[in-house]
mmCIF file of C-alpha atoms in Angstrom:
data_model
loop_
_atom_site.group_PDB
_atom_site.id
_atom_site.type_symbol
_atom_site.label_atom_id
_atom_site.label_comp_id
_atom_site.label_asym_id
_atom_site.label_seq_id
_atom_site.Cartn_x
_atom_site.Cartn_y
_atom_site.Cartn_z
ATOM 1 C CA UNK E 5 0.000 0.000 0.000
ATOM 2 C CA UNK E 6 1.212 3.444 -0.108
ATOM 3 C CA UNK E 7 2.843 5.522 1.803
ATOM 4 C CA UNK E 8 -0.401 7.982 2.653
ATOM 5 C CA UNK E 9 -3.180 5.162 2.905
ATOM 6 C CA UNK E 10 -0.335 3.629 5.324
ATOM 7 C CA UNK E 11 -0.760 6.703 7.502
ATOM 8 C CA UNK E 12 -4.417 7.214 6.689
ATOM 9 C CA UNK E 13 -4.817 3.795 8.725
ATOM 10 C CA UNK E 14 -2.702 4.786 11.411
ATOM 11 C CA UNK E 15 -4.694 7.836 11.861
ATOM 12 C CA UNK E 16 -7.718 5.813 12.020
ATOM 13 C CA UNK E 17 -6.344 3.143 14.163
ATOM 14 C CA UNK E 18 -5.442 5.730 16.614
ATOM 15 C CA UNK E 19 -9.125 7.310 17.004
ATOM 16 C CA UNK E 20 -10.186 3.681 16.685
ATOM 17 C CA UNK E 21 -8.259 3.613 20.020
ATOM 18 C CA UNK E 22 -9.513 5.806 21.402
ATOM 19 C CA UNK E 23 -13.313 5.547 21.160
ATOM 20 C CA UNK E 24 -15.596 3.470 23.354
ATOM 21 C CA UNK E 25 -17.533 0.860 22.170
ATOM 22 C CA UNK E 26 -20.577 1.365 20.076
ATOM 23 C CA UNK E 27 -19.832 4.904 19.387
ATOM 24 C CA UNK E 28 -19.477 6.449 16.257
ATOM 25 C CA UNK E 29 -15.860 7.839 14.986
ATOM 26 C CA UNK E 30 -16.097 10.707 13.359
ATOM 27 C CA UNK E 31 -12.780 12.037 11.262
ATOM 28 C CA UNK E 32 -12.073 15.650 9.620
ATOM 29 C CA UNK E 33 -10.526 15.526 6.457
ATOM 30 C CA UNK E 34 -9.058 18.562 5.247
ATOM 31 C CA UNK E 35 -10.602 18.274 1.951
ATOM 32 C CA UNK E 36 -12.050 15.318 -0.974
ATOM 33 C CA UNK E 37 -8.462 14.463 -1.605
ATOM 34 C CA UNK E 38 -7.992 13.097 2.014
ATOM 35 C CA UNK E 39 -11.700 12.097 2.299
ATOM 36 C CA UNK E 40 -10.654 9.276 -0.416
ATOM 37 C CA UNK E 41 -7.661 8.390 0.955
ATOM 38 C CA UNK E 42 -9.547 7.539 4.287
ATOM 39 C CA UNK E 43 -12.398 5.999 2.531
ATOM 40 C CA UNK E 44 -9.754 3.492 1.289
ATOM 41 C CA UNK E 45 -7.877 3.240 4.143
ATOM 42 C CA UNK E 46 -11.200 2.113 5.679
ATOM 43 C CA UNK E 47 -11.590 -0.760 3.694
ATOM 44 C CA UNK E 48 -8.561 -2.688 4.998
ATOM 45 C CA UNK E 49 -9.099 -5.658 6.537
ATOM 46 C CA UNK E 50 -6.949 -4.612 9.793
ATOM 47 C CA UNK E 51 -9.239 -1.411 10.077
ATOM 48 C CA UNK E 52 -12.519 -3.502 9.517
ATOM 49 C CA UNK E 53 -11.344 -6.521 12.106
ATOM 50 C CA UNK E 54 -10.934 -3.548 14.989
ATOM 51 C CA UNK E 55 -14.067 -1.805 13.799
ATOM 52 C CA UNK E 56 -16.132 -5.248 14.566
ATOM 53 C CA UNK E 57 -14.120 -5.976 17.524
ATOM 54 C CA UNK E 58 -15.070 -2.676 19.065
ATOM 55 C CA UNK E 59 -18.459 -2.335 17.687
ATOM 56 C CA UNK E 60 -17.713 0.854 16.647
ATOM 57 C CA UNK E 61 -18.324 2.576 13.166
ATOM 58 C CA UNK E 62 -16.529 5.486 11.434
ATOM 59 C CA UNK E 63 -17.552 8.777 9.551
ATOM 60 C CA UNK E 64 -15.584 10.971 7.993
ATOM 61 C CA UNK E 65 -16.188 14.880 7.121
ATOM 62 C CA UNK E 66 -14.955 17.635 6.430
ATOM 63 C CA UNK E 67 -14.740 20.884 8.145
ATOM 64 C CA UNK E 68 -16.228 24.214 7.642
ATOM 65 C CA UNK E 69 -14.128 26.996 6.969
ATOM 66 C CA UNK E 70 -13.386 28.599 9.993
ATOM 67 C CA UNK E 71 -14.529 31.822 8.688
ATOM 68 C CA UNK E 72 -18.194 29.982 8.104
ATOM 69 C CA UNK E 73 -17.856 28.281 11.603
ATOM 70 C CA UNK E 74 -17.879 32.171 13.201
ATOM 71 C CA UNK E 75 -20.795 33.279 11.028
ATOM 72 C CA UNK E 76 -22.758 30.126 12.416
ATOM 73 C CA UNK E 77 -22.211 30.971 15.622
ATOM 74 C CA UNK E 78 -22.576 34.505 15.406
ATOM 75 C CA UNK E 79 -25.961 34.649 13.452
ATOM 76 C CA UNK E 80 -27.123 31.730 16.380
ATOM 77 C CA UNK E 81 -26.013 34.155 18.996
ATOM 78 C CA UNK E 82 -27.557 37.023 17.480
ATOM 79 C CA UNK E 83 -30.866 35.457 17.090
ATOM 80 C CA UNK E 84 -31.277 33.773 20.188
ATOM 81 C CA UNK E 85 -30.385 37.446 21.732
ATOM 82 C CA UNK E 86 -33.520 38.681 24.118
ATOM 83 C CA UNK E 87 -34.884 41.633 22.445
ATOM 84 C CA UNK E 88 -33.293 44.304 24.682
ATOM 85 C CA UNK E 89 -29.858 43.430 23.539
ATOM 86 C CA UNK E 90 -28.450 46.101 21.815
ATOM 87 C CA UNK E 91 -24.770 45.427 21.965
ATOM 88 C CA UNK E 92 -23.260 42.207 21.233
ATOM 89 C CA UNK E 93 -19.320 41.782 21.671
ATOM 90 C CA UNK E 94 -18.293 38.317 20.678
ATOM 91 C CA UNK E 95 -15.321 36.962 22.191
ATOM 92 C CA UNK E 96 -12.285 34.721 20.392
ATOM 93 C CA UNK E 97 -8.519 33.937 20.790
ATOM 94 C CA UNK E 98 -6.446 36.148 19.256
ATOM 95 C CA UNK E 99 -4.844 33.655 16.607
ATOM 96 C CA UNK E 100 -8.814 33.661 15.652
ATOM 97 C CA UNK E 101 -9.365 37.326 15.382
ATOM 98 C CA UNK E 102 -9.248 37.952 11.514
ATOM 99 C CA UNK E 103 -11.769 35.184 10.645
ATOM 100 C CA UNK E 104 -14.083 36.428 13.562
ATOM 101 C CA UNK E 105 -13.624 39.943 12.103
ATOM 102 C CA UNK E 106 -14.338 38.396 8.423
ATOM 103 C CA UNK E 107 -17.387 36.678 10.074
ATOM 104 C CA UNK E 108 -18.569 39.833 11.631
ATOM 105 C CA UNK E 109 -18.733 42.052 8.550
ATOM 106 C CA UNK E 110 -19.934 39.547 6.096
ATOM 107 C CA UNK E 111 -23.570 40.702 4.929
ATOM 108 C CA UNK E 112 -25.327 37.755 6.184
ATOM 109 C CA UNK E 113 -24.442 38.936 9.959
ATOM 110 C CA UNK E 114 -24.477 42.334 9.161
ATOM 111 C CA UNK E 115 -28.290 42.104 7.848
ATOM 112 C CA UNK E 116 -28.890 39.953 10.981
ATOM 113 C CA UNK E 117 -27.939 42.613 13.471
ATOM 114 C CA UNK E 118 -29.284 45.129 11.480
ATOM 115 C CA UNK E 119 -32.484 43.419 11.618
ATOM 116 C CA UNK E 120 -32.618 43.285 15.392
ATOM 117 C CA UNK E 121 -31.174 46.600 15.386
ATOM 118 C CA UNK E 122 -28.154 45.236 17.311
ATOM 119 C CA UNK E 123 -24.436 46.524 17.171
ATOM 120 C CA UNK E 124 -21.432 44.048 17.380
ATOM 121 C CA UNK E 125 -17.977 43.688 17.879
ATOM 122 C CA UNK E 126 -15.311 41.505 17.956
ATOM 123 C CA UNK E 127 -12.915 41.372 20.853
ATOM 124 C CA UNK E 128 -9.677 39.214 21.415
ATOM 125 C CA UNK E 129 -9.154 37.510 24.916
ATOM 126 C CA UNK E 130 -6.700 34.795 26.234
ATOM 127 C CA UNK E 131 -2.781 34.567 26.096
ATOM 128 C CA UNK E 132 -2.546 33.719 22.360
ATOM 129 C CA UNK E 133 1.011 35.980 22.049
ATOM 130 C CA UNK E 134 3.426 34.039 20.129
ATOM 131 C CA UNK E 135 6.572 32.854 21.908
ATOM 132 C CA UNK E 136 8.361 33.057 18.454
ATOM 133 C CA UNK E 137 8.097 35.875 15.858
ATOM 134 C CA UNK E 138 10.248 35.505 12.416
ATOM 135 C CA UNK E 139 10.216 38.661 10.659
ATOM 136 C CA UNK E 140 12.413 39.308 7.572
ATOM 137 C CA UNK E 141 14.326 42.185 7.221
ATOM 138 C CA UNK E 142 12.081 44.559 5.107
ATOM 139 C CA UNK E 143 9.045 43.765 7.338
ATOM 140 C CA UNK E 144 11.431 45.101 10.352
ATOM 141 C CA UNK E 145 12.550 48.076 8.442
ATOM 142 C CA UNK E 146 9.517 48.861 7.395
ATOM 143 C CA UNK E 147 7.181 48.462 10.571
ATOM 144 C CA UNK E 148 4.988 45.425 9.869
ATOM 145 C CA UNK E 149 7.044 44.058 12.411
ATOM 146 C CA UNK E 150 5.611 46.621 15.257
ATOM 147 C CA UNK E 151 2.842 46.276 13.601
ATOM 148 C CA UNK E 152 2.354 42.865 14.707
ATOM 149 C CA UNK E 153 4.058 43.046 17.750
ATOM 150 C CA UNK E 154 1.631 46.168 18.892
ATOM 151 C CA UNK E 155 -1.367 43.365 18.855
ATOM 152 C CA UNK E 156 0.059 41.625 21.825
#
């Protein structure tokens, strides 16, 4: 077998592992590519023996953008508000902030709080700051560095 299905079965071996009995495994693949390569891996006969052993099946999926994950959430947030809300400000790690920012102003959220008459913002919490920054020489000279730094 090759080299990826090898390590697509390890993968599922591992979660395989880790599951209780009778439950249902569920997998992210990062995209179709992947998907296939652990749809095959499924059919081995090692994977199949531990499936039955364990009484356990698997399902694969893959993930939402994180970008579409935040809009979820924020348009469930906004309309399961009460209607005295008027201010909403949704929290996220910092290493999340752009996508929660992207999710904020798309127009699906923006019609939703303008609907309910409701302003948002996004706000970073947590101790995300990196504990190593690699900046090139023009971003240094020019200030992107700073820049980036003046977030933490």
């Amino acid at each position: 077998m090759s080299q990826p299905i090898e390590r697509g079965k390890e993968i599922i071996k591992q979660q395989i592992r880790l599951a209780q009995p009778g439950e249902v495994v569920r997998i992210p693949a990062a995209d179709q590519a992947n998907l296939t390569l652990f749809e095959q891996a499924l059919r081995s006969f090692d994977i199949q023996r531990m499936l039955i052993q364990r009484n356990l099946t698997v399902e694969f999926y893959i993930p939402e953008a994180p970008i579409e994950q935040a809009k979820k959430w924020m348009l469930q947030f906004i309309n399961d508000a009460p209607s005295d809300v008027s201010e909403i400000v949704f929290p996220c790690p910092a290493r999340d902030y752009i996508d929660a920012q992207s999710a904020l102003a798309s127009p699906e959220v923006q019609a939703a709080l303008q609907a309910r008459n409701i302003t948002a913002r996004v706000q970073a919490v947590g101790d995300d700051k990196p504990s190593i920054v690699i900046a090139t020489y023009e971003q240094v000279t020019n200030g992107e560095l700073d820049d980036f730094l003046s977030r933490y």
